[in-house]
Short mmCIF file of C-alpha atoms in Angstrom, two decimals:
data_model
loop_
_atom_site.label_atom_id
_atom_site.label_comp_id
_atom_site.label_asym_id
_atom_site.label_seq_id
_atom_site.Cartn_x
_atom_site.Cartn_y
_atom_site.Cartn_z
CA MET A 1290 37.09 40.66 33.33
CA ASP A 1291 35.29 37.95 31.41
CA GLU A 1292 33.16 35.34 33.15
CA PRO A 1293 33.40 31.74 31.89
CA ASP A 1294 31.01 31.09 29.07
CA ASP A 1295 29.00 28.52 31.05
CA LEU A 1296 27.89 31.12 33.63
CA ILE A 1297 26.92 33.55 30.90
CA GLU A 1298 24.95 30.76 29.23
CA LEU A 1299 23.37 29.85 32.57
CA ARG A 1300 22.12 33.40 32.96
CA ARG A 1301 20.76 33.43 29.42
CA ASP A 1302 19.05 30.10 29.97
CA LEU A 1303 17.32 31.40 33.12
CA HIS A 1304 16.48 34.62 31.29
CA ARG A 1305 14.71 32.61 28.58
CA HIS A 1306 12.63 30.82 31.23
CA PRO A 1307 11.20 33.52 33.50
CA GLU A 1308 8.99 32.12 36.26
CA THR A 1309 6.89 34.21 38.62
CA ALA A 1310 6.56 33.73 42.37
CA GLY A 1311 5.48 30.19 43.20
CA GLU A 1312 6.24 28.87 39.71
CA GLU A 1313 10.04 28.54 39.83
CA ARG A 1314 10.15 24.85 38.85
CA TYR A 1315 12.57 25.10 35.93
CA THR A 1316 14.88 27.55 37.71
CA SER A 1317 15.05 25.50 40.90
CA ALA A 1318 15.75 22.30 38.96
CA VAL A 1319 18.63 23.96 37.10
CA VAL A 1320 20.06 25.34 40.32
CA ALA A 1321 19.78 22.02 42.16
CA ARG A 1322 21.48 20.17 39.31
CA ARG A 1323 24.42 22.60 39.23
CA LEU A 1324 24.88 22.50 43.01
CA ARG A 1325 24.80 18.70 43.15
CA LYS A 1326 27.33 18.50 40.34
CA ALA A 1327 29.58 20.83 42.35
CA GLY A 1328 29.38 18.45 45.31
CA LEU A 1329 27.05 20.37 47.64
CA ASP A 1330 24.44 18.72 49.84
CA VAL A 1331 21.19 19.88 48.25
CA THR A 1332 17.65 20.10 49.58
CA THR A 1333 14.78 21.11 47.28
CA GLY A 1334 11.19 22.12 47.92
CA VAL A 1335 12.06 24.47 50.79
CA GLY A 1336 9.32 27.07 51.17
CA GLY A 1337 7.87 26.10 47.80
CA HIS A 1338 10.50 25.83 45.08
CA GLY A 1339 13.39 27.00 47.26
CA VAL A 1340 16.75 25.25 47.00
CA VAL A 1341 19.33 25.01 49.78
CA GLY A 1342 22.89 23.89 49.09
CA VAL A 1343 25.38 23.27 51.88
CA LEU A 1344 29.12 23.42 51.18
CA ARG A 1345 31.40 22.22 53.97
CA GLY A 1346 34.99 23.29 53.77
CA ALA A 1347 37.93 21.14 54.70
CA GLY A 1348 38.78 23.28 57.72
CA ARG A 1349 36.82 24.21 60.82
CA GLY A 1350 35.14 27.60 60.86
CA ARG A 1351 31.90 29.53 61.03
CA THR A 1352 28.66 28.85 59.13
CA VAL A 1353 27.60 31.67 56.82
CA ALA A 1354 24.65 31.84 54.42
CA TYR A 1355 24.21 33.49 51.04
CA ARG A 1356 20.78 34.18 49.54
CA ALA A 1357 19.88 34.57 45.87
CA ASP A 1358 16.32 35.18 44.65
CA MET A 1359 15.01 33.32 41.60
CA ASP A 1360 11.60 34.61 40.45
CA ALA A 1361 10.78 36.93 37.55
CA VAL A 1362 8.70 40.10 37.46
CA PRO A 1363 5.02 39.68 36.56
CA PRO A 1364 3.56 42.02 33.92
CA GLN A 1365 1.66 44.19 36.41
CA ASP A 1366 4.87 45.06 38.25
CA GLN A 1367 6.83 46.08 35.17
CA ILE A 1368 7.38 49.71 34.19
CA ALA A 1369 6.76 50.11 30.46
CA GLY A 1370 7.24 46.38 30.12
CA GLY A 1371 5.41 43.72 28.17
CA PRO A 1372 2.48 41.35 28.68
CA GLU A 1373 4.56 38.39 29.90
CA PRO A 1374 6.72 37.65 32.95
CA ALA A 1375 10.32 38.76 32.45
CA HIS A 1376 13.57 38.90 34.36
CA LEU A 1377 13.53 42.67 34.75
CA CYS A 1378 14.80 42.74 38.34
CA GLY A 1379 18.04 40.86 37.76
CA HIS A 1380 17.11 37.70 39.64
CA ASP A 1381 18.55 35.65 36.79
CA ILE A 1382 21.85 37.45 37.45
CA HIS A 1383 21.49 36.93 41.21
CA THR A 1384 20.87 33.22 40.76
CA THR A 1385 23.78 32.88 38.35
CA ILE A 1386 26.12 34.66 40.77
CA GLY A 1387 24.95 32.39 43.59
CA VAL A 1388 25.64 29.29 41.52
CA GLY A 1389 28.97 30.72 40.39
CA VAL A 1390 30.04 31.44 43.97
CA ALA A 1391 29.03 27.92 45.07
CA GLU A 1392 30.99 26.36 42.24
CA ALA A 1393 34.04 28.56 42.85
CA LEU A 1394 34.14 27.80 46.56
CA ALA A 1395 33.53 24.10 45.91
CA ARG A 1396 36.56 24.01 43.63
CA GLY A 1397 38.60 25.46 46.50
CA ARG A 1398 36.97 23.37 49.22
CA ARG A 1399 40.36 22.29 50.60
CA ARG A 1400 41.16 25.94 51.33
CA LEU A 1401 37.70 26.77 52.75
CA ALA A 1402 37.34 26.95 56.52
CA GLY A 1403 33.79 26.53 57.75
CA THR A 1404 30.48 26.05 55.94
CA VAL A 1405 28.59 28.12 53.39
CA VAL A 1406 24.82 27.67 53.06
CA PHE A 1407 23.38 28.78 49.71
CA VAL A 1408 19.73 29.81 49.95
CA PHE A 1409 18.03 30.10 46.55
CA GLN A 1410 14.75 31.80 47.37
CA PRO A 1411 11.46 31.74 45.46
CA GLY A 1412 8.72 34.33 45.68
CA GLU A 1413 10.69 37.50 46.37
CA GLU A 1414 8.59 39.64 44.03
CA ALA A 1415 5.47 38.62 45.95
CA LEU A 1416 7.24 39.10 49.30
CA THR A 1417 6.28 35.54 50.24
CA GLY A 1418 9.39 33.44 49.65
CA ALA A 1419 11.51 34.42 52.64
CA ALA A 1420 8.63 33.84 55.05
CA ALA A 1421 7.91 30.46 53.44
CA MET A 1422 11.53 29.32 53.72
CA LEU A 1423 11.68 30.49 57.34
CA ALA A 1424 8.45 28.62 58.05
CA ASP A 1425 10.18 25.53 56.64
CA HIS A 1426 12.90 26.09 59.27
CA VAL A 1427 15.69 26.83 56.81
CA LEU A 1428 17.70 28.66 59.47
CA GLU A 1429 17.13 26.05 62.16
CA HIS A 1430 18.23 23.26 59.83
CA THR A 1431 21.38 25.01 58.62
CA ARG A 1432 22.15 27.31 61.60
CA PRO A 1433 24.07 30.10 59.85
CA GLU A 1434 25.54 32.82 62.05
CA GLU A 1435 24.89 35.44 59.37
CA ILE A 1436 23.42 35.81 55.89
CA HIS A 1437 24.41 37.92 52.90
CA ALA A 1438 22.87 38.99 49.59
CA LEU A 1439 23.65 40.98 46.46
CA HIS A 1440 21.23 42.83 44.17
CA CYS A 1441 21.59 44.44 40.75
CA GLY A 1442 21.60 48.23 40.86
CA PRO A 1443 21.82 51.25 38.50
CA PHE A 1444 25.46 51.90 39.29
CA PRO A 1445 28.56 51.68 37.08
CA LEU A 1446 29.51 48.18 36.00
CA GLY A 1447 31.35 46.33 38.75
CA ASP A 1448 30.86 48.97 41.45
CA PHE A 1449 29.43 48.00 44.84
CA VAL A 1450 27.14 50.05 47.08
CA VAL A 1451 26.77 49.12 50.74
CA MET A 1452 23.86 50.04 53.01
CA PRO A 1453 24.91 50.63 56.64
CA GLY A 1454 21.76 51.19 58.68
CA THR A 1455 19.66 51.79 55.57
CA GLY A 1456 17.78 49.47 53.25
CA MET A 1457 14.32 49.32 51.72
CA PRO A 1458 11.02 50.37 53.27
CA GLY A 1459 8.22 48.04 54.20
CA GLN A 1460 4.66 48.63 53.05
CA ASP A 1461 1.39 49.37 54.82
CA HIS A 1462 -2.18 49.16 53.53
CA ALA A 1463 -5.45 50.67 54.70
CA THR A 1464 -9.04 50.91 53.55
CA VAL A 1465 -11.15 53.92 54.48
CA THR A 1466 -14.94 53.55 54.11
CA VAL A 1467 -16.85 56.83 53.97
CA ASP A 1468 -20.50 56.81 55.07
CA GLY A 1469 -23.41 59.17 54.70
CA THR A 1470 -24.57 61.71 52.15
CA GLY A 1471 -22.16 62.43 49.31
CA ALA A 1472 -19.88 59.56 50.36
CA ALA A 1473 -18.34 59.06 46.92
CA GLU A 1474 -17.49 62.75 46.52
CA ARG A 1475 -16.05 62.93 50.02
CA ALA A 1476 -14.03 59.77 49.38
CA ALA A 1477 -12.47 61.35 46.30
CA SER A 1478 -11.54 64.45 48.29
CA LEU A 1479 -10.18 62.29 51.09
CA ALA A 1480 -7.98 60.33 48.66
CA ALA A 1481 -6.49 63.60 47.43
CA ALA A 1482 -5.85 64.72 51.01
CA ILE A 1483 -4.17 61.43 51.92
CA ASN A 1484 -1.99 61.63 48.82
CA GLY A 1485 -0.92 65.03 50.12
CA LEU A 1486 0.89 63.22 52.94
CA GLY A 1487 3.41 61.94 50.40
CA THR A 1488 6.76 63.66 50.22
CA ILE A 1489 8.07 62.00 47.05
CA ARG A 1490 6.71 60.73 43.74
CA PRO A 1491 8.03 58.19 41.25
CA PRO A 1492 10.68 59.57 38.91
CA ALA A 1493 9.44 60.66 35.50
CA GLY A 1494 12.11 60.03 32.91
CA PRO A 1495 15.85 59.37 32.91
CA ALA A 1496 16.86 62.74 34.39
CA GLU A 1497 14.78 62.16 37.51
CA LEU A 1498 16.09 58.60 37.79
CA GLU A 1499 19.63 59.96 37.68
CA ARG A 1500 18.75 62.45 40.41
CA LEU A 1501 17.20 59.69 42.52
CA VAL A 1502 20.41 57.66 42.41
CA THR A 1503 22.48 60.73 43.29
CA GLU A 1504 20.21 61.47 46.25
CA LEU A 1505 20.55 57.91 47.52
CA LEU A 1506 24.31 58.39 47.69
CA THR A 1507 24.09 61.84 49.33
CA PRO A 1508 24.71 62.03 53.10
CA HIS A 1509 21.71 63.56 54.92
CA GLY A 1510 19.97 63.86 51.56
CA PRO A 1511 16.25 64.05 50.78
CA LEU A 1512 15.80 60.27 50.92
CA ALA A 1513 16.91 59.96 54.53
CA GLU A 1514 13.21 60.46 55.40
CA PHE A 1515 10.16 60.14 53.16
CA VAL A 1516 6.59 59.01 52.65
CA PHE A 1517 5.61 57.47 49.32
CA MET A 1518 1.80 57.52 49.30
CA ASN A 1519 -0.74 56.01 46.92
CA ALA A 1520 -4.43 56.56 47.73
CA SER A 1521 -7.30 56.08 45.27
CA ALA A 1522 -11.07 56.35 45.64
CA ASP A 1523 -13.43 53.60 44.48
CA GLY A 1524 -16.95 54.77 45.17
CA ALA A 1525 -17.21 55.37 48.89
CA GLN A 1526 -13.95 53.55 49.66
CA VAL A 1527 -10.39 54.85 49.65
CA ARG A 1528 -7.66 52.27 49.21
CA VAL A 1529 -4.31 53.31 50.63
CA SER A 1530 -0.84 51.86 50.13
CA TYR A 1531 2.31 53.59 51.29
CA ARG A 1532 5.99 53.18 52.09
CA CYS A 1533 7.86 55.34 54.56
CA TRP A 1534 11.31 55.81 56.04
CA PRO A 1535 12.43 55.45 58.75
CA GLU A 1536 10.35 52.38 59.52
CA ALA A 1537 8.92 53.72 62.80
CA ARG A 1538 7.28 56.55 60.88
CA TRP A 1539 4.33 54.34 59.94
CA THR A 1540 2.68 55.01 63.30
CA ALA A 1541 2.62 58.73 62.56
CA VAL A 1542 1.37 58.12 59.01
CA ARG A 1543 -1.49 55.97 60.30
CA HIS A 1544 -2.38 58.73 62.75
CA ASP A 1545 -2.46 61.26 59.89
CA ILE A 1546 -4.68 58.99 57.78
CA GLU A 1547 -7.08 58.57 60.69
CA ARG A 1548 -7.08 62.33 61.32
CA LEU A 1549 -7.96 63.08 57.70
CA ALA A 1550 -10.62 60.36 57.68
CA ALA A 1551 -12.23 61.82 60.79
CA ALA A 1552 -12.32 65.25 59.17
CA ALA A 1553 -14.04 63.76 56.11
CA GLY A 1554 -16.32 61.60 58.29
CA PRO A 1555 -18.25 59.75 59.14
CA ALA A 1556 -15.59 57.23 58.01
CA THR A 1557 -14.02 54.00 59.20
CA VAL A 1558 -10.34 53.13 58.78
CA ALA A 1559 -9.35 49.46 58.60
CA TYR A 1560 -5.90 47.90 58.35
CA PRO A 1561 -5.78 44.32 56.99
CA ALA A 1562 -2.51 43.56 58.79
CA ASP A 1563 0.53 45.06 60.41
CA PRO A 1564 2.87 46.76 57.93
CA PHE A 1565 5.22 44.48 56.02
CA PRO A 1566 8.57 45.12 57.72
CA ALA A 1567 11.35 47.18 56.23
CA MET A 1568 14.69 45.66 55.30
CA ILE A 1569 17.33 47.32 57.48
CA VAL A 1570 20.97 46.33 57.01
CA PRO A 1571 22.87 46.25 60.33
CA GLU A 1572 25.41 49.05 60.29
CA ALA A 1573 28.30 47.06 61.74
CA ASP A 1574 27.93 44.27 59.20
CA ALA A 1575 27.58 46.69 56.28
CA ARG A 1576 30.71 48.52 57.38
CA ALA A 1577 32.53 45.17 57.51
CA VAL A 1578 31.64 44.33 53.91
CA GLU A 1579 32.52 47.90 52.93
CA ARG A 1580 36.02 47.48 54.39
CA TYR A 1581 36.44 44.13 52.69
CA LEU A 1582 35.32 45.44 49.31
CA ARG A 1583 37.52 48.52 49.53
CA ARG A 1584 40.50 46.23 50.09
CA SER A 1585 39.55 43.78 47.36
CA VAL A 1586 38.11 45.93 44.55
CA GLY A 1587 39.43 49.38 45.46
CA ASP A 1588 38.01 52.55 46.99
CA ASP A 1589 36.96 53.90 43.61
CA HIS A 1590 34.53 51.01 43.14
CA VAL A 1591 32.74 51.15 46.50
CA ASP A 1592 30.12 53.66 47.59
CA VAL A 1593 27.71 54.04 50.51
CA MET A 1594 23.95 54.45 50.36
CA HIS A 1595 22.67 57.11 52.76
CA GLY A 1596 18.95 56.83 52.08
CA ALA A 1597 16.42 54.10 51.47
CA VAL A 1598 15.17 53.09 48.02
CA PRO A 1599 11.64 54.54 48.16
CA PHE A 1600 9.67 52.53 45.61
CA ASN A 1601 10.71 48.93 46.25
CA GLY A 1602 10.40 46.38 49.03
CA GLU A 1603 12.53 43.35 49.83
CA ASP A 1604 11.67 40.34 51.96
CA PHE A 1605 15.32 39.60 52.67
CA GLY A 1606 14.68 41.78 55.71
CA LEU A 1607 12.87 38.82 57.29
CA PHE A 1608 16.16 36.90 57.29
CA LEU A 1609 17.99 39.90 58.74
CA ARG A 1610 15.51 40.01 61.61
CA ARG A 1611 16.65 36.53 62.57
CA VAL A 1612 20.41 36.70 61.94
CA PRO A 1613 22.77 39.59 61.11
CA GLY A 1614 24.12 40.04 57.62
CA THR A 1615 24.52 42.33 54.64
CA TYR A 1616 22.69 43.35 51.49
CA SER A 1617 24.67 45.26 48.90
CA PHE A 1618 24.14 46.51 45.37
CA LEU A 1619 26.20 45.43 42.38
CA GLY A 1620 26.46 47.89 39.53
CA VAL A 1621 25.19 46.47 36.24
CA ARG A 1622 25.08 49.63 34.11
CA ARG A 1623 27.19 49.25 31.02
CA PRO A 1624 29.32 52.27 30.05
CA GLY A 1625 27.33 54.87 28.13
CA ALA A 1626 23.96 53.14 28.60
CA SER A 1627 20.80 54.94 29.68
CA ILE A 1628 19.94 54.50 33.34
CA GLU A 1629 16.68 52.63 32.58
CA THR A 1630 18.79 49.74 31.26
CA ALA A 1631 20.18 49.21 34.77
CA TYR A 1632 17.17 50.17 36.90
CA PRO A 1633 15.14 47.13 38.01
CA HIS A 1634 11.54 46.63 36.84
CA PHE A 1635 11.89 48.86 33.78
CA GLY A 1636 11.03 47.22 30.49
CA ALA A 1637 14.35 48.49 29.14
CA PHE A 1638 16.31 46.68 31.88
CA ASP A 1639 19.34 45.14 30.16
CA PRO A 1640 22.16 44.58 32.66
CA ASP A 1641 25.74 44.13 31.58
CA GLU A 1642 26.50 40.40 31.93
CA ARG A 1643 30.09 41.20 32.82
CA ALA A 1644 28.74 42.10 36.27
CA ILE A 1645 28.44 38.35 36.96
CA ALA A 1646 32.21 38.02 37.13
CA HIS A 1647 32.50 40.93 39.55
CA GLY A 1648 29.79 39.47 41.76
CA VAL A 1649 31.22 35.96 41.80
CA ARG A 1650 34.73 37.11 42.59
CA ALA A 1651 33.68 39.56 45.33
CA MET A 1652 31.16 37.28 47.04
CA SER A 1653 33.42 34.20 46.87
CA GLY A 1654 36.12 36.12 48.68
CA TRP A 1655 33.71 37.71 51.15
CA LEU A 1656 32.04 34.44 52.16
CA SER A 1657 35.39 32.68 52.49
CA HIS A 1658 36.57 35.57 54.65
CA ARG A 1659 33.46 35.35 56.87
CA THR A 1660 33.65 31.61 57.48
CA ALA A 1661 37.25 31.73 58.70
CA ARG A 1662 37.36 31.08 62.44
CA ALA A 1663 39.88 33.85 63.04
CA HIS A 1664 37.33 36.49 62.10
CA GLY A 1665 34.79 37.86 64.51
CA PRO A 1666 31.29 38.83 63.37
CA HIS A 1667 32.25 42.40 62.43
CA ASP A 1668 35.85 42.04 61.18
#
């Protein structure tokens, strides 16, 4: 399956112009220009550099949204990457697929029942863009009944992985200040004790990455519950950052941190804010997209995630807290390639561009299916 050359060139153009969170001027301008040319009603400057395109079909139907993130990965968030921002999370692919879906559905507007709202989001890497677009009332202005998204993943080219009831963890932060004699030494010991609360560690090398992916697809596997902990001492202070699953586990983790701090005391535990919320994909909606994909691309190309991705967050969950929807993975691993070439944030990330065609075809059909009036919310 070959995608038209102009979408491949669009991806390469965006790839050559990586822009970090809050700086997506070039990307948003390119997106807005393509959407206007396709005949969508376009609004720019939503939540920063966000772009919203509205496509109204010729027939009556439901209003459904599709989100694509646009920003690149900053150097500090890259794994064995370089000194400059780079599209190592596949957002250039996501944006290209979003544009491709909009253009495909616009060409078939006479056959489209309902309305599709395309939400091109800035600031995902900083976990700020979804909140900013929501603060700009993107949902109130467009009133979608549901919202959907697709993300690159380390799965075989063109395969899809759905996430019923799972997703990505949120993140919590704490600062523990140790007082009294020997505070720095006790802080170092406390950091080690807090790190002992962790149940998993980042994968070291391709073999462990392969095992991680296998565990994600394993029912009742080791990633159904976890704590990923990072605590470090800086003088008399311990800075703590962690992710956990299921989401409600953070209350128990905070209790454990406070218990360890009291044992190392005197010490004070401070939390700058509530934990950033997890992204949890509603099970009924994820099962609906699973059924659709199995019919359209075949059982052999659809899998189910049974755990949460431990080391990444995703602010798309803020949309899902307002309206139902789905978030699925699209396999971008070319045949025979090492897993780091398809695992986001690695410096070696080099997705197979043929995945664009698979994403455009699947999401065009899915969104058209969801807008049709005959379909209920979980058909």
